[in-house]
Short mmCIF file of C-alpha atoms in Angstrom, two decimals:
data_model
loop_
_atom_site.label_atom_id
_atom_site.label_comp_id
_atom_site.label_asym_id
_atom_site.label_seq_id
_atom_site.Cartn_x
_atom_site.Cartn_y
_atom_site.Cartn_z
CA MET A 1 -0.77 -22.00 -5.51
CA ASN A 2 2.53 -21.16 -3.81
CA PHE A 3 6.08 -21.99 -4.90
CA GLN A 4 8.93 -20.73 -2.74
CA ASP A 5 12.57 -21.07 -1.73
CA PHE A 6 14.04 -22.57 -4.90
CA LYS A 7 17.41 -20.83 -4.99
CA SER A 8 20.06 -23.31 -6.02
CA GLN A 9 22.12 -24.64 -8.88
CA THR A 10 21.05 -24.70 -12.52
CA PRO A 11 19.97 -28.40 -12.70
CA ILE A 12 17.58 -27.96 -9.78
CA MET A 13 16.22 -24.74 -11.25
CA LYS A 14 15.59 -26.45 -14.58
CA PHE A 15 13.70 -29.20 -12.77
CA PHE A 16 11.59 -26.64 -10.86
CA GLN A 17 10.67 -24.74 -14.02
CA GLN A 18 9.74 -27.97 -15.77
CA LYS A 19 7.49 -29.00 -12.90
CA LEU A 20 5.84 -25.57 -12.71
CA THR A 21 5.24 -25.62 -16.46
CA LEU A 22 3.61 -29.04 -16.15
CA ILE A 23 1.39 -27.90 -13.27
CA LEU A 24 0.21 -24.85 -15.20
CA ALA A 25 -0.63 -27.06 -18.16
CA THR A 26 -2.61 -29.53 -16.03
CA LEU A 27 -4.44 -26.80 -14.05
CA PRO A 28 -5.76 -24.51 -16.81
CA GLU A 29 -8.32 -22.89 -14.47
CA LEU A 30 -5.73 -21.86 -11.84
CA LYS A 31 -6.48 -18.27 -10.74
CA GLU A 32 -3.73 -17.47 -8.20
CA LEU A 33 0.01 -18.09 -8.38
CA GLU A 34 2.72 -17.02 -5.93
CA ILE A 35 6.42 -17.53 -6.65
CA SER A 36 8.76 -16.50 -3.82
CA ASN A 37 12.55 -16.62 -3.39
CA VAL A 38 13.05 -18.44 -6.68
CA ASP A 39 15.81 -17.95 -9.22
CA ILE A 40 14.25 -18.02 -12.68
CA LEU A 41 16.90 -18.93 -15.24
CA PRO A 42 17.59 -15.93 -17.51
CA GLN A 43 17.58 -18.11 -20.62
CA GLY A 44 16.98 -21.63 -21.90
CA MET A 45 14.12 -23.74 -23.20
CA GLU A 46 12.77 -24.35 -19.67
CA THR A 47 12.20 -20.61 -19.24
CA LEU A 48 10.58 -20.25 -22.65
CA HIS A 49 8.23 -23.16 -21.94
CA LEU A 50 7.34 -21.68 -18.52
CA ILE A 51 6.49 -18.28 -20.00
CA LYS A 52 4.39 -19.93 -22.70
CA ALA A 53 2.50 -21.91 -20.05
CA LEU A 54 1.89 -18.72 -18.06
CA THR A 55 0.64 -16.97 -21.18
CA ASN A 56 -1.85 -19.78 -21.84
CA SER A 57 -3.04 -19.82 -18.21
CA LYS A 58 -5.92 -17.91 -16.64
CA ILE A 59 -3.95 -16.51 -13.71
CA GLU A 60 -5.69 -13.46 -12.24
CA LYS A 61 -3.55 -12.87 -9.16
CA LEU A 62 0.22 -13.11 -9.68
CA SER A 63 2.78 -12.62 -6.89
CA LEU A 64 6.49 -12.49 -7.70
CA ASN A 65 8.42 -12.06 -4.46
CA SER A 66 12.23 -11.87 -4.62
CA VAL A 67 12.09 -13.39 -8.10
CA LEU A 68 12.74 -10.79 -10.76
CA THR A 69 16.14 -9.66 -11.97
CA LYS A 70 16.90 -7.49 -14.97
CA TYR A 71 17.40 -10.69 -16.96
CA SER A 72 14.39 -12.75 -15.88
CA SER A 73 12.09 -9.69 -16.00
CA PHE A 74 12.52 -9.66 -19.78
CA TYR A 75 10.77 -13.04 -20.07
CA PHE A 76 8.01 -12.12 -17.64
CA SER A 77 7.47 -8.91 -19.58
CA GLU A 78 6.80 -11.03 -22.65
CA TYR A 79 4.11 -12.89 -20.71
CA LEU A 80 2.59 -9.64 -19.42
CA ALA A 81 2.44 -8.23 -22.92
CA LYS A 82 0.28 -11.14 -24.09
CA THR A 83 -2.00 -12.01 -21.17
CA LYS A 84 -5.14 -10.00 -20.43
CA ASN A 85 -6.37 -11.90 -17.37
CA LEU A 86 -4.51 -10.19 -14.53
CA VAL A 87 -6.53 -8.48 -11.81
CA GLU A 88 -3.81 -8.17 -9.15
CA ILE A 89 -0.03 -8.01 -9.52
CA GLN A 90 2.46 -8.15 -6.65
CA CYS A 91 6.15 -7.68 -7.28
CA THR A 92 8.25 -7.32 -4.13
CA GLY A 93 11.76 -7.89 -2.82
CA LEU A 94 13.58 -6.21 -5.71
CA SER A 95 17.12 -5.08 -4.89
CA GLU A 96 17.89 -3.77 -8.38
CA VAL A 97 16.54 -0.41 -9.53
CA GLY A 98 15.06 0.04 -12.99
CA ILE A 99 13.06 -3.19 -13.10
CA VAL A 100 9.72 -1.68 -12.10
CA SER A 101 9.89 1.21 -14.58
CA SER A 102 10.17 -1.24 -17.49
CA PHE A 103 7.83 -3.79 -15.88
CA VAL A 104 4.86 -1.41 -15.70
CA LEU A 105 5.12 -0.66 -19.41
CA TYR A 106 3.83 -4.17 -20.06
CA LEU A 107 0.94 -3.77 -17.62
CA LYS A 108 -0.78 -1.28 -19.89
CA ASN A 109 -3.93 -2.33 -21.69
CA HIS A 110 -4.81 -4.94 -19.09
CA PRO A 111 -8.57 -4.40 -18.91
CA ASN A 112 -9.12 -6.08 -15.52
CA LEU A 113 -6.04 -4.96 -13.60
CA VAL A 114 -7.03 -2.99 -10.46
CA SER A 115 -4.33 -3.75 -7.86
CA LEU A 116 -0.59 -2.90 -7.77
CA ASN A 117 1.73 -3.99 -4.96
CA PHE A 118 5.34 -2.83 -5.32
CA SER A 119 6.13 -2.83 -1.59
CA ASN A 120 9.48 -3.86 -0.05
CA ASN A 121 11.49 -2.79 -3.07
CA VAL A 122 14.43 -0.53 -3.79
CA LEU A 123 12.96 1.94 -6.27
CA SER A 124 14.71 4.71 -8.14
CA THR A 125 13.15 8.03 -9.07
CA GLY A 126 12.78 6.55 -12.56
CA ASP A 127 10.83 3.62 -11.15
CA CYS A 128 8.50 6.03 -9.36
CA GLU A 129 8.09 7.99 -12.58
CA GLY A 130 7.09 4.77 -14.34
CA ILE A 131 4.48 4.03 -11.65
CA SER A 132 3.21 7.60 -11.80
CA GLU A 133 2.83 7.57 -15.58
CA PHE A 134 1.10 4.19 -15.40
CA LEU A 135 -1.42 5.40 -12.80
CA GLN A 136 -2.26 8.38 -14.97
CA SER A 137 -2.55 6.48 -18.26
CA GLU A 138 -4.33 3.42 -16.83
CA ASN A 139 -6.90 5.22 -14.73
CA LYS A 140 -8.62 2.15 -13.31
CA ILE A 141 -6.26 1.08 -10.51
CA LYS A 142 -8.05 0.89 -7.14
CA TYR A 143 -5.24 -0.33 -4.87
CA LEU A 144 -1.61 0.86 -4.61
CA ASN A 145 0.90 -0.46 -2.06
CA LEU A 146 4.35 1.15 -1.83
CA SER A 147 5.02 0.29 1.81
CA ASN A 148 8.65 -0.21 2.91
CA VAL A 149 9.92 1.73 -0.10
CA LYS A 150 12.19 4.66 0.69
CA MET A 151 10.38 7.71 -0.68
CA THR A 152 12.52 10.78 -1.30
CA THR A 153 11.11 14.25 -1.83
CA GLU A 154 11.45 13.74 -5.59
CA SER A 155 9.70 10.36 -5.41
CA CYS A 156 6.85 11.82 -3.33
CA ASN A 157 6.43 14.65 -5.82
CA THR A 158 6.36 12.21 -8.75
CA ILE A 159 3.76 9.90 -7.18
CA GLY A 160 1.86 12.92 -5.84
CA LEU A 161 1.34 14.22 -9.38
CA ALA A 162 -0.44 10.97 -10.25
CA LEU A 163 -2.54 11.12 -7.08
CA ARG A 164 -3.95 14.43 -8.31
CA LYS A 165 -5.27 12.93 -11.53
CA VAL A 166 -6.56 9.47 -10.59
CA THR A 167 -10.31 8.91 -10.42
CA CYS A 168 -10.60 5.24 -9.36
CA LEU A 169 -7.83 4.80 -6.78
CA GLU A 170 -9.40 3.96 -3.40
CA THR A 171 -6.58 2.55 -1.26
CA ILE A 172 -3.01 3.78 -0.81
CA LEU A 173 -0.43 2.23 1.52
CA PHE A 174 2.77 4.15 2.25
CA ASN A 175 3.78 2.53 5.53
CA ASN A 176 7.39 2.86 6.71
CA CYS A 177 8.58 4.86 3.69
CA GLN A 178 10.88 7.30 5.57
CA ILE A 179 8.76 10.21 4.35
CA THR A 180 9.77 13.60 5.77
CA PRO A 181 7.29 16.41 6.59
CA GLU A 182 8.47 18.40 3.58
CA ALA A 183 8.22 15.45 1.20
CA PHE A 184 4.81 14.43 2.50
CA ASN A 185 3.21 17.69 1.40
CA PHE A 186 4.15 16.84 -2.18
CA LEU A 187 2.58 13.41 -1.83
CA LEU A 188 -0.77 14.35 -0.32
CA ASN A 189 -2.26 17.85 -0.29
CA ARG A 190 -5.41 19.78 -1.08
CA ASN A 191 -4.96 19.07 -4.81
CA THR A 192 -5.00 15.29 -4.32
CA ALA A 193 -7.95 13.47 -5.92
CA THR A 194 -10.95 12.85 -3.68
CA CYS A 195 -11.53 9.23 -4.70
CA LEU A 196 -9.33 7.88 -1.87
CA LYS A 197 -11.18 5.88 0.80
CA ARG A 198 -8.38 4.15 2.72
CA ILE A 199 -5.05 5.79 3.59
CA GLU A 200 -2.22 4.15 5.53
CA LEU A 201 0.86 6.19 6.46
CA ASN A 202 2.20 4.33 9.48
CA ASN A 203 5.76 4.88 10.75
CA ASN A 204 6.55 8.02 8.76
CA LYS A 205 7.83 10.92 10.85
CA ILE A 206 5.72 13.55 9.10
CA GLY A 207 5.12 15.49 12.34
CA ASP A 208 2.70 18.35 12.90
CA MET A 209 3.55 19.92 9.54
CA GLY A 210 2.69 16.81 7.51
CA ILE A 211 -0.35 15.95 9.61
CA ALA A 212 -1.75 19.47 9.21
CA GLY A 213 -1.38 19.15 5.44
CA MET A 214 -3.06 15.77 5.44
CA PHE A 215 -6.08 17.02 7.34
CA THR A 216 -6.34 19.96 4.95
CA TYR A 217 -6.78 17.32 2.27
CA LEU A 218 -9.29 15.35 4.35
CA LYS A 219 -11.39 18.45 4.86
CA GLY A 220 -12.11 18.44 1.13
CA ASN A 221 -12.58 14.68 0.73
CA PRO A 222 -15.76 13.26 2.29
CA ASN A 223 -15.04 9.77 0.91
CA VAL A 224 -12.27 8.67 3.32
CA LYS A 225 -13.43 5.87 5.64
CA TYR A 226 -10.14 4.58 7.07
CA LEU A 227 -7.01 6.48 8.09
CA SER A 228 -4.01 4.91 9.83
CA ILE A 229 -1.18 7.14 11.07
CA HIS A 230 0.64 5.03 13.67
CA ALA A 231 3.90 6.55 14.91
CA CYS A 232 3.79 9.63 12.69
CA GLY A 233 4.94 12.21 15.25
CA MET A 234 1.54 13.61 16.16
CA THR A 235 1.49 16.02 19.12
CA LEU A 236 -1.39 17.46 21.12
CA GLN A 237 -1.24 20.51 18.84
CA SER A 238 -1.87 18.52 15.65
CA PHE A 239 -4.37 16.32 17.50
CA PHE A 240 -6.41 19.44 18.24
CA VAL A 241 -6.22 20.47 14.56
CA MET A 242 -7.31 16.97 13.54
CA LYS A 243 -10.27 17.02 15.89
CA MET A 244 -11.45 20.38 14.58
CA VAL A 245 -11.09 19.34 10.93
CA LEU A 246 -12.89 16.05 11.46
CA GLY A 247 -15.63 17.74 13.44
CA THR A 248 -16.31 20.49 10.89
CA SER A 249 -15.77 18.57 7.64
CA LEU A 250 -18.20 16.42 5.63
CA LEU A 251 -16.47 13.24 6.78
CA LYS A 252 -18.66 10.60 8.41
CA ASP A 253 -18.13 7.08 9.77
CA VAL A 254 -14.33 7.22 9.65
CA GLU A 255 -11.93 4.88 11.48
CA VAL A 256 -8.77 6.80 12.50
CA HIS A 257 -5.83 4.83 13.96
CA LEU A 258 -3.50 6.93 16.11
CA GLU A 259 -1.57 4.25 17.99
CA ASN A 260 2.10 4.79 18.91
CA ASN A 261 2.04 8.58 18.62
CA VAL A 262 3.97 9.38 21.79
CA GLY A 263 3.07 13.07 21.60
CA ILE A 264 -0.62 12.38 22.27
CA GLU A 265 -0.18 9.36 24.53
CA THR A 266 -0.32 11.60 27.56
CA ASN A 267 -2.75 12.00 30.43
CA ASP A 268 -3.43 15.55 29.18
CA LEU A 269 -5.29 14.15 26.16
CA PRO A 270 -8.78 14.29 27.78
CA GLN A 271 -8.48 18.08 28.00
CA GLN A 272 -8.34 18.30 24.20
CA PHE A 273 -11.93 17.13 23.83
CA GLY A 274 -13.81 19.77 25.78
CA MET A 275 -17.58 19.36 26.04
CA ASP A 276 -18.54 18.93 22.38
CA ASN A 277 -19.46 15.59 20.84
CA LEU A 278 -19.03 16.41 17.16
CA LEU A 279 -17.00 13.30 16.37
CA GLU A 280 -19.49 11.02 18.10
CA GLN A 281 -22.38 12.51 16.13
CA LYS A 282 -20.52 11.90 12.86
CA GLY A 283 -19.65 8.28 13.68
CA ILE A 284 -15.89 8.98 13.74
CA LYS A 285 -13.80 6.57 15.83
CA LEU A 286 -10.30 7.35 17.15
CA TYR A 287 -8.17 4.31 18.05
CA LEU A 288 -5.57 4.60 20.84
CA LEU A 289 -3.36 2.16 22.74
CA LYS A 290 -4.92 1.53 26.13
CA ASP A 291 -1.69 0.73 28.00
CA ARG A 292 -0.21 4.17 27.24
CA PHE A 293 -2.71 5.98 29.51
CA SER A 294 -3.31 6.10 33.22
CA ASP A 295 -6.48 4.64 34.71
CA LYS A 296 -7.64 8.18 35.47
CA ALA A 297 -7.22 9.35 31.86
CA ILE A 298 -8.99 6.24 30.57
CA GLU A 299 -11.85 6.89 32.97
CA GLU A 300 -12.13 10.51 31.79
CA LEU A 301 -12.17 9.40 28.15
CA LYS A 302 -14.67 6.62 28.78
CA GLY A 303 -17.58 8.97 28.27
CA LYS A 304 -16.30 9.78 24.79
CA LYS A 305 -17.85 7.20 22.48
CA GLU A 306 -15.55 8.28 19.67
CA ILE A 307 -12.55 6.85 21.56
CA VAL A 308 -11.73 3.16 21.09
CA PHE A 309 -8.94 1.74 23.25
CA VAL A 310 -7.06 -1.22 21.81
CA THR A 311 -4.32 -3.41 23.20
CA ILE A 312 -1.06 -4.23 21.42
CA GLY A 313 -1.64 -6.83 18.74
CA LYS A 314 -5.30 -5.95 18.22
CA LYS A 315 -6.54 -3.56 15.56
CA GLY A 316 -9.79 -2.36 14.12
CA LYS A 317 -11.18 -3.61 10.88
#
């Protein structure tokens, strides 16, 4: 159930919270709830009744988008401390730092919680420390999304420490996080846990240095099945390193998305493959944008079954 765009004066907000409370009471089996662009009153009986209704509900998937402030987060924290039903939590659109670090404290001891989405937020180093500590203490999270969060070197180091110790985390999304090559090597390196299966790092200018470090990690992790590094500054040099690592590692049946890497979107790319077919034998697929290559280059690459050309707007699975 979705509630959105209730940002107005206090009387209207009271009415909204009353209606939501009533709906939660009349739909006790409701499993999903999304609240977006809503001002939750920081105090008052309407808020207390809403939090009580949430606590008595069976919500498993909760999305709070552009909702929480330092004031309203206090009441939601009370709900989180009491409920044990959550499986997925999404909290996005925060413009105030410090909310997430206190928010995650109340997510501890949730036996079914496996998914965290804190994308599109302004996070401080302290917030990242809170997430890192949570990942290490609650070692059952399978999905982590921090896309569109500016990640400094310190933030990458903090989250990277957690990524070394997790044992259940399968999917990480760090798209468009302004990660530098130097910072990236703190985030993902040869010491990172090998439980990861899906990695998305699109639109981070990590360059050859970061990409080389990433493939050093991949060489020791045979579990990765999906890698997306759109627009990450890959050149023909790092493409060659990638091809060698993928061809000689234990990785099999991997989908690798390389779209929008201008450095490899050149008609010289076919020369990087040579005569071997290691990637094809291992079921590894490399995805490239078709309209970035000449007809001649496409024809030369046609014989390589590991190459999949896609058009803009279409992606793999």
